[in-house]
mmCIF file of C-alpha atoms in Angstrom:
data_model
loop_
_atom_site.group_PDB
_atom_site.id
_atom_site.type_symbol
_atom_site.label_atom_id
_atom_site.label_comp_id
_atom_site.label_asym_id
_atom_site.label_seq_id
_atom_site.Cartn_x
_atom_site.Cartn_y
_atom_site.Cartn_z
ATOM 1 C CA MET A 3 137.984 133.050 69.609
ATOM 2 C CA ALA A 4 141.379 134.284 71.581
ATOM 3 C CA LEU A 5 141.184 136.558 69.017
ATOM 4 C CA PHE A 6 138.252 137.770 69.550
ATOM 5 C CA ASP A 7 138.631 138.116 72.547
ATOM 6 C CA LEU A 8 141.005 140.260 72.796
ATOM 7 C CA LEU A 9 139.654 142.238 69.737
ATOM 8 C CA GLY A 10 135.983 142.539 71.980
ATOM 9 C CA ARG A 11 138.101 144.461 74.544
ATOM 10 C CA SER A 12 137.435 147.853 75.620
ATOM 11 C CA TRP A 13 139.446 150.082 72.502
ATOM 12 C CA SER A 14 141.392 147.800 71.010
ATOM 13 C CA LEU A 15 139.636 148.392 68.456
ATOM 14 C CA GLY A 16 140.312 151.857 68.168
ATOM 15 C CA VAL A 17 143.447 151.235 68.832
ATOM 16 C CA ILE A 18 144.045 149.035 65.802
ATOM 17 C CA TRP A 19 141.385 152.018 63.946
ATOM 18 C CA GLN A 20 143.437 154.913 64.485
ATOM 19 C CA LEU A 21 146.679 152.865 63.493
ATOM 20 C CA ALA A 22 145.029 151.918 60.083
ATOM 21 C CA ASN A 23 145.655 155.822 58.913
ATOM 22 C CA GLY A 24 149.872 154.926 60.482
ATOM 23 C CA PRO A 25 152.336 155.018 62.673
ATOM 24 C CA LEU A 26 151.398 157.442 66.124
ATOM 25 C CA THR A 27 152.424 158.346 69.830
ATOM 26 C CA PHE A 28 150.888 157.434 72.686
ATOM 27 C CA ARG A 29 149.521 160.531 72.836
ATOM 28 C CA GLN A 30 147.998 160.607 69.165
ATOM 29 C CA ILE A 31 146.884 157.903 70.158
ATOM 30 C CA GLN A 32 145.446 158.838 73.323
ATOM 31 C CA ASP A 33 144.038 162.095 72.392
ATOM 32 C CA ARG A 34 142.333 159.802 69.017
ATOM 33 C CA CYS A 35 140.778 157.955 71.651
ATOM 34 C CA GLU A 36 139.101 160.227 73.691
ATOM 35 C CA GLN A 37 140.954 160.703 75.705
ATOM 36 C CA MET A 38 141.193 156.799 77.300
ATOM 37 C CA SER A 39 143.072 156.375 80.315
ATOM 38 C CA PRO A 40 146.514 155.913 80.447
ATOM 39 C CA THR A 41 146.033 152.880 81.804
ATOM 40 C CA ILE A 42 144.197 150.708 79.625
ATOM 41 C CA LEU A 43 145.687 152.236 76.332
ATOM 42 C CA ASN A 44 148.840 150.863 77.895
ATOM 43 C CA ARG A 45 147.679 147.596 78.462
ATOM 44 C CA ARG A 46 146.019 146.952 75.286
ATOM 45 C CA ILE A 47 149.069 148.416 72.736
ATOM 46 C CA LYS A 48 150.607 145.642 75.292
ATOM 47 C CA GLU A 49 148.410 143.141 74.116
ATOM 48 C CA LEU A 50 148.262 144.128 71.056
ATOM 49 C CA THR A 51 151.862 144.273 70.175
ATOM 50 C CA ALA A 52 151.847 140.818 71.909
ATOM 51 C CA SER A 53 149.461 139.542 69.591
ATOM 52 C CA GLY A 54 151.442 140.864 66.323
ATOM 53 C CA PHE A 55 149.541 143.299 65.440
ATOM 54 C CA VAL A 56 151.275 146.659 66.409
ATOM 55 C CA GLU A 57 154.643 147.767 67.061
ATOM 56 C CA LYS A 58 157.619 150.630 67.936
ATOM 57 C CA GLY A 59 158.580 152.373 64.938
ATOM 58 C CA ASP A 60 161.314 154.660 64.889
ATOM 59 C CA GLN A 61 157.787 157.342 64.381
ATOM 60 C CA GLY A 62 155.019 155.744 67.555
ATOM 61 C CA TYR A 63 153.349 153.106 67.440
ATOM 62 C CA GLN A 64 151.673 150.853 63.693
ATOM 63 C CA LEU A 65 150.405 148.227 62.309
ATOM 64 C CA THR A 66 152.086 145.491 62.019
ATOM 65 C CA SER A 67 151.565 143.844 58.120
ATOM 66 C CA ALA A 68 149.499 141.383 60.517
ATOM 67 C CA GLY A 69 147.774 144.145 61.146
ATOM 68 C CA ALA A 70 147.709 145.844 58.997
ATOM 69 C CA GLU A 71 146.367 143.411 57.138
ATOM 70 C CA LEU A 72 143.248 143.012 59.911
ATOM 71 C CA PHE A 73 141.811 146.326 59.634
ATOM 72 C CA THR A 74 141.687 145.176 55.590
ATOM 73 C CA PHE A 75 139.390 142.931 57.084
ATOM 74 C CA LEU A 76 137.289 145.150 59.943
ATOM 75 C CA LYS A 77 137.808 148.213 57.460
ATOM 76 C CA PRO A 78 134.298 147.191 56.025
ATOM 77 C CA LEU A 79 132.559 147.083 59.089
ATOM 78 C CA GLY A 80 133.272 151.364 59.755
ATOM 79 C CA GLY A 81 130.145 151.276 56.304
ATOM 80 C CA TRP A 82 127.980 148.842 57.657
ATOM 81 C CA SER A 83 128.170 150.204 61.606
ATOM 82 C CA LYS A 84 127.343 154.318 60.722
ATOM 83 C CA LYS A 85 124.164 153.310 58.805
ATOM 84 C CA TRP A 86 123.270 150.331 61.538
ATOM 85 C CA ALA A 87 123.295 153.280 64.550
ATOM 86 C CA ASP A 88 121.966 155.814 61.719
ATOM 87 C CA ALA A 89 119.494 153.544 61.372
ATOM 88 C CA LEU A 90 119.086 152.950 65.781
ATOM 89 C CA SER A 91 118.600 156.690 65.927
ATOM 90 C CA SER A 92 116.154 156.718 62.780
ATOM 91 C CA GLU A 93 114.273 154.298 64.546
ATOM 92 C CA GLU A 94 114.441 156.030 67.808
ATOM 93 C CA ARG A 95 113.242 159.501 66.320
ATOM 94 C CA GLN A 96 110.016 158.262 65.316
ATOM 95 C CA GLN A 97 108.363 156.217 68.794
#
């Protein structure tokens, strides 16, 4: 349950998703996450680092091996969620 609690916090999944493509600086993560506040981003990075999913490297923040493994489980949800959102939009247009 601790994992679901962490991942359910605002922007936790967004940070992991963005770092899946490689290291990013703090500012790059913030820009890619729709300008989330620096306070929230700092908190999420600290939590994800303490949990062993993110680390600071030479080129910025990056996923650890555990973070990369977690992303392999999350990645299929991206395609599924797009279909789900499209279906919801289609239903709303029909109403």
